[in-house]
PDB file of C-alpha atoms in Angstrom:
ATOM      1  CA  UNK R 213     -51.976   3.541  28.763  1.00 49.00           C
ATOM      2  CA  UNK R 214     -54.000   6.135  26.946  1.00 51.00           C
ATOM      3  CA  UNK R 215     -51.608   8.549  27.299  1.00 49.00           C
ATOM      4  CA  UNK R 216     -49.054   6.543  25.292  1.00 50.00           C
ATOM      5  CA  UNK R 217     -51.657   5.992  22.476  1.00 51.00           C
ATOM      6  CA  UNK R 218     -52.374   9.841  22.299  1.00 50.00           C
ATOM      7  CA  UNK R 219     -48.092  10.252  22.232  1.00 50.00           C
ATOM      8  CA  UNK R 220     -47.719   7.281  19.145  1.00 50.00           C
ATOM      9  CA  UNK R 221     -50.932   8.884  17.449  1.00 50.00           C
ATOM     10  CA  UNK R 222     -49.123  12.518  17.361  1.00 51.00           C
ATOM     11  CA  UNK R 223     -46.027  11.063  16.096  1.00 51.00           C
ATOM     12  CA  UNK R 224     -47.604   9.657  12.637  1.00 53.00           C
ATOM     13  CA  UNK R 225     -48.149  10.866   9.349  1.00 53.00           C
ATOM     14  CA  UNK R 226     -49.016  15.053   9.068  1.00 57.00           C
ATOM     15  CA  UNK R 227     -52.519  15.667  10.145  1.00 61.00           C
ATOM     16  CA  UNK R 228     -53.031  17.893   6.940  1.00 62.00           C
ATOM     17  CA  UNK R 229     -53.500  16.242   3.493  1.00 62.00           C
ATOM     18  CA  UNK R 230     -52.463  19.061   1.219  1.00 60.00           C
ATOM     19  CA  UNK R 231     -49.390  18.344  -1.208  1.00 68.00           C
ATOM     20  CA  UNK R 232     -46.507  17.325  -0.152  1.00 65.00           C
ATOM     21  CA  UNK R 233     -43.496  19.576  -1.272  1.00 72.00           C
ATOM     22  CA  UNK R 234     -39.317  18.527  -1.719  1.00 74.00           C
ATOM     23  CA  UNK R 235     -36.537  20.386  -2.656  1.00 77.00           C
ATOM     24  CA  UNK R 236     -33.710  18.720  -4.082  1.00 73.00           C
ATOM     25  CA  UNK R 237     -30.575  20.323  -3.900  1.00 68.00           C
ATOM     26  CA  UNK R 238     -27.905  19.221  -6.577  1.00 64.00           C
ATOM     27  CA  UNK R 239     -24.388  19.122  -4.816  1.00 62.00           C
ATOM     28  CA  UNK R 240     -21.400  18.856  -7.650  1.00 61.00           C
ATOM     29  CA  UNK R 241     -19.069  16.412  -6.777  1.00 61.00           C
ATOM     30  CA  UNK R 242     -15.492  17.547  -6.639  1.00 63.00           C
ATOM     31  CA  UNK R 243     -13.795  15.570  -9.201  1.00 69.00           C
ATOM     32  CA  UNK R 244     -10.508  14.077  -7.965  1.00 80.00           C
ATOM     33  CA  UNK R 245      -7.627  15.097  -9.790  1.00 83.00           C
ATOM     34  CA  UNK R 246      -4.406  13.741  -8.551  1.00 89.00           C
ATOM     35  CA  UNK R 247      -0.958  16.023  -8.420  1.00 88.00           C
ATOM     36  CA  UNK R 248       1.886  14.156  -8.166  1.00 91.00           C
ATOM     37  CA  UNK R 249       3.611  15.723  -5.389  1.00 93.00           C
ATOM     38  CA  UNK R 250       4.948  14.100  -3.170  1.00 94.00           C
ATOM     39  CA  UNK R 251       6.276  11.892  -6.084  1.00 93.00           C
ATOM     40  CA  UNK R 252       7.681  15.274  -7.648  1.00 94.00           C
ATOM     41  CA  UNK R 253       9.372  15.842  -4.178  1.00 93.00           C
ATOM     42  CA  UNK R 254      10.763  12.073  -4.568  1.00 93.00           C
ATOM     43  CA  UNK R 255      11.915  12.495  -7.751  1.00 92.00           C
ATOM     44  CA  UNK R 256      13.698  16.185  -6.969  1.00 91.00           C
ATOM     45  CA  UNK R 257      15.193  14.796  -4.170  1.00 91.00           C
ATOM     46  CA  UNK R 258      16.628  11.017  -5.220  1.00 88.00           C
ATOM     47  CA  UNK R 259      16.208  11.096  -9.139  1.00 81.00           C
ATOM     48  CA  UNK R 260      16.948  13.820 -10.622  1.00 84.00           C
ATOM     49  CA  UNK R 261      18.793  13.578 -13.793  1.00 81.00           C
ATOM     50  CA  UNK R 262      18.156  16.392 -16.570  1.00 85.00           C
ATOM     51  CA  UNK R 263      16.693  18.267 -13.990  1.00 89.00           C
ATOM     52  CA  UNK R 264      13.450  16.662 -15.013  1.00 91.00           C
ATOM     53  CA  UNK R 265      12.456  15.768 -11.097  1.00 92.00           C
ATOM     54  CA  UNK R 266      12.477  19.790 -10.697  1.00 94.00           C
ATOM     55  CA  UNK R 267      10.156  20.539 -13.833  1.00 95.00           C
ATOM     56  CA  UNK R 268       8.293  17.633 -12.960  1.00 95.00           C
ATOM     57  CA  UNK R 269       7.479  19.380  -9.304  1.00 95.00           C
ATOM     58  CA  UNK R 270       6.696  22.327 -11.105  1.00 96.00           C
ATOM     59  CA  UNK R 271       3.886  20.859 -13.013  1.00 97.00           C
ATOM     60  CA  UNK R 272       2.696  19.705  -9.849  1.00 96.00           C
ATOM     61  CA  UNK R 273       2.679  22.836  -8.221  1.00 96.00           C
ATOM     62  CA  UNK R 274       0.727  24.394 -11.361  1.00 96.00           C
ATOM     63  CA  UNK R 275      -1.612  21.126 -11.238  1.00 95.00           C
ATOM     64  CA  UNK R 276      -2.248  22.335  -7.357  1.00 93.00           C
ATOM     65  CA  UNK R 277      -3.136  25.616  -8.150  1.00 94.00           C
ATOM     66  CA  UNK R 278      -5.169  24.900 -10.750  1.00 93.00           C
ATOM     67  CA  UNK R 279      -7.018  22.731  -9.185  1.00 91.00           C
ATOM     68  CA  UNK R 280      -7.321  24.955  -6.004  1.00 90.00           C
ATOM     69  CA  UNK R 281      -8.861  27.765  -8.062  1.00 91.00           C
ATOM     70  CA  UNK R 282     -11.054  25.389  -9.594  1.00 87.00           C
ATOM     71  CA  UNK R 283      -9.870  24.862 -13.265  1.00 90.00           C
ATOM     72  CA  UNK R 284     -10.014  21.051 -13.620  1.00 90.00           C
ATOM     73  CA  UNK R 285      -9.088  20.615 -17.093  1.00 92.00           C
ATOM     74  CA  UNK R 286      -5.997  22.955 -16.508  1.00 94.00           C
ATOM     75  CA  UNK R 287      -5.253  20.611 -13.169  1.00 94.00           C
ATOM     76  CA  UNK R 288      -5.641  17.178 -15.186  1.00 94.00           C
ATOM     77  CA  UNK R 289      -3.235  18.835 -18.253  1.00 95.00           C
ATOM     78  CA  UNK R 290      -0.361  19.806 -15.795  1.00 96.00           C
ATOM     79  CA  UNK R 291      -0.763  16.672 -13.463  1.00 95.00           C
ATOM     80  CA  UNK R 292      -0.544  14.485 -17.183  1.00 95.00           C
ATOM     81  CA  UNK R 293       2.679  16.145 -17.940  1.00 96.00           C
ATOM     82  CA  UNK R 294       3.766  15.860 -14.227  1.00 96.00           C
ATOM     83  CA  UNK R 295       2.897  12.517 -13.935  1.00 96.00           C
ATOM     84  CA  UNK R 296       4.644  11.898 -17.620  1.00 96.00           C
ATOM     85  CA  UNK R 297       7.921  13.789 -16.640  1.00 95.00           C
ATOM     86  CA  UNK R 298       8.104  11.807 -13.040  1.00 95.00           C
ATOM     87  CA  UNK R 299       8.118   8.662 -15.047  1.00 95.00           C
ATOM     88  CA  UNK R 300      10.843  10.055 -17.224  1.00 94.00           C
ATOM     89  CA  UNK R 301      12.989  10.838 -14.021  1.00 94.00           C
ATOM     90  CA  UNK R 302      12.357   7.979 -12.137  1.00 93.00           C
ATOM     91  CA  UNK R 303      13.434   6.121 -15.051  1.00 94.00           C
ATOM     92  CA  UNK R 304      16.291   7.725 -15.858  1.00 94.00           C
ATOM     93  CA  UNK R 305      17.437   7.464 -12.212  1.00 92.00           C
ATOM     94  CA  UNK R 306      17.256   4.013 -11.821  1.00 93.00           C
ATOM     95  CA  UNK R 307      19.540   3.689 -14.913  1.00 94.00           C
ATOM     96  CA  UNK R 308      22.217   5.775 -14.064  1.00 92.00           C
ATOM     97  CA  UNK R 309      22.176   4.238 -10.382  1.00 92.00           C
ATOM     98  CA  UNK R 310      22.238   0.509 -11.623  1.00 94.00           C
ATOM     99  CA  UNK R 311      24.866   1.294 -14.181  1.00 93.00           C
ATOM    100  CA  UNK R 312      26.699   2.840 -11.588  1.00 93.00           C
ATOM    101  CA  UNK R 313      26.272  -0.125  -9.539  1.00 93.00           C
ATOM    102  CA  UNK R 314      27.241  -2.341 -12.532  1.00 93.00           C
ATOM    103  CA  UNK R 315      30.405  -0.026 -13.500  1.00 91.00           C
ATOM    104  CA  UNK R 316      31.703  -0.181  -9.714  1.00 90.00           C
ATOM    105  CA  UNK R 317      31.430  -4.021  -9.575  1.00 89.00           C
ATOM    106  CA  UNK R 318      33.298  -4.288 -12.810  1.00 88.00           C
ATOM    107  CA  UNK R 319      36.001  -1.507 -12.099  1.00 83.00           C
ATOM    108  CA  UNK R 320      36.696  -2.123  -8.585  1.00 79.00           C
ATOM    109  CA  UNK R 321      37.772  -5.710  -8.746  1.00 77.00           C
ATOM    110  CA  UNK R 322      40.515  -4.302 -11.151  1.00 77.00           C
ATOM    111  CA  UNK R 323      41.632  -1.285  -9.297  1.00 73.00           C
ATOM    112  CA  UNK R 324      41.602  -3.494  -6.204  1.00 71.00           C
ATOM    113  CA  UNK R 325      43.995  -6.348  -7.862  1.00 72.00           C
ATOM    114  CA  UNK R 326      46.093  -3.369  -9.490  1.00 67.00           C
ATOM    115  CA  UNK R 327      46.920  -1.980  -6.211  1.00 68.00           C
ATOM    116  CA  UNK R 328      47.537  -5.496  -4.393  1.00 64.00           C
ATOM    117  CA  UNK R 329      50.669  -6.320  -7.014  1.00 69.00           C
ATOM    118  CA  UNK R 330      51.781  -2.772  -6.774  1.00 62.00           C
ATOM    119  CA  UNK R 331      50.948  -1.736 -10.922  1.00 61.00           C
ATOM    120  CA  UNK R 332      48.945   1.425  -9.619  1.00 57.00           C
ATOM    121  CA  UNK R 333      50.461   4.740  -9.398  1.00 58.00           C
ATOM    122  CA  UNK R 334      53.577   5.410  -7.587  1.00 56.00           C
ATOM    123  CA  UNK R 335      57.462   4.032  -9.185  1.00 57.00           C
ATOM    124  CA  UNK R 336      58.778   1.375  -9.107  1.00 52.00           C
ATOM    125  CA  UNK R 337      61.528   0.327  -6.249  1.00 51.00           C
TER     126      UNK R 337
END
């Protein structure tokens, strides 16, 4: 029993009573600063009218390297205009595919009817 006291007893407080001395050590917080990437790859890939899913993963890949070398207003500038020209793409591309859409549902039915009664192409017997 008294050697558990001594053990507790040794485990307190210091047995000195000079100052007591901190450091504090200031870490900087990396600031996250998104890219646009893999929306860039997206928009290359599926959307990519006027080119602008291309320039638009450019950007991204400047906004990358920027932000790997540490520049963070040069990473948020590039990822702005990335982000801006994605929008622009995506945009566009959805356009173009529902007016496609729109402009086969309309033709079609025609073409189809034209080439049940004979009208399309070909002479006459």
């Amino acid at each position: 029993m008294i050697k558990e006291q001594f053990q507790v007893a040794n485990l307190g407080a210091p047995q000195n009573s000079g100052p007591v001395m901190s450091t504090v050590v200031n870490i900087q917080a990396e600031t996250a600063v998104p890219d646009h990437i893999i929306w860039s790859l997206f928009n290359t890939v599926f959307f990519n009218p006027c080119c602008l899913g291309i320039v638009a993963f450019a950007y991204s890949v400047k906004s990358r390297d920027r932000k790997m070398v540490g520049d963070v207003i040069g990473a948020q500038s590039y990822a702005s205009t990335a982000k801006c020209l994605n929008i622009g793409a995506l945009v566009l591309g959805l356009l173009v595919t529902i007016g496609f859409i729109i402009l086969l549902v309309l033709v079609m039915p025609t073409t189809l009817s034209a080439v049940g009664t004979g009208r399309l192409g070909g002479r006459g017997n």
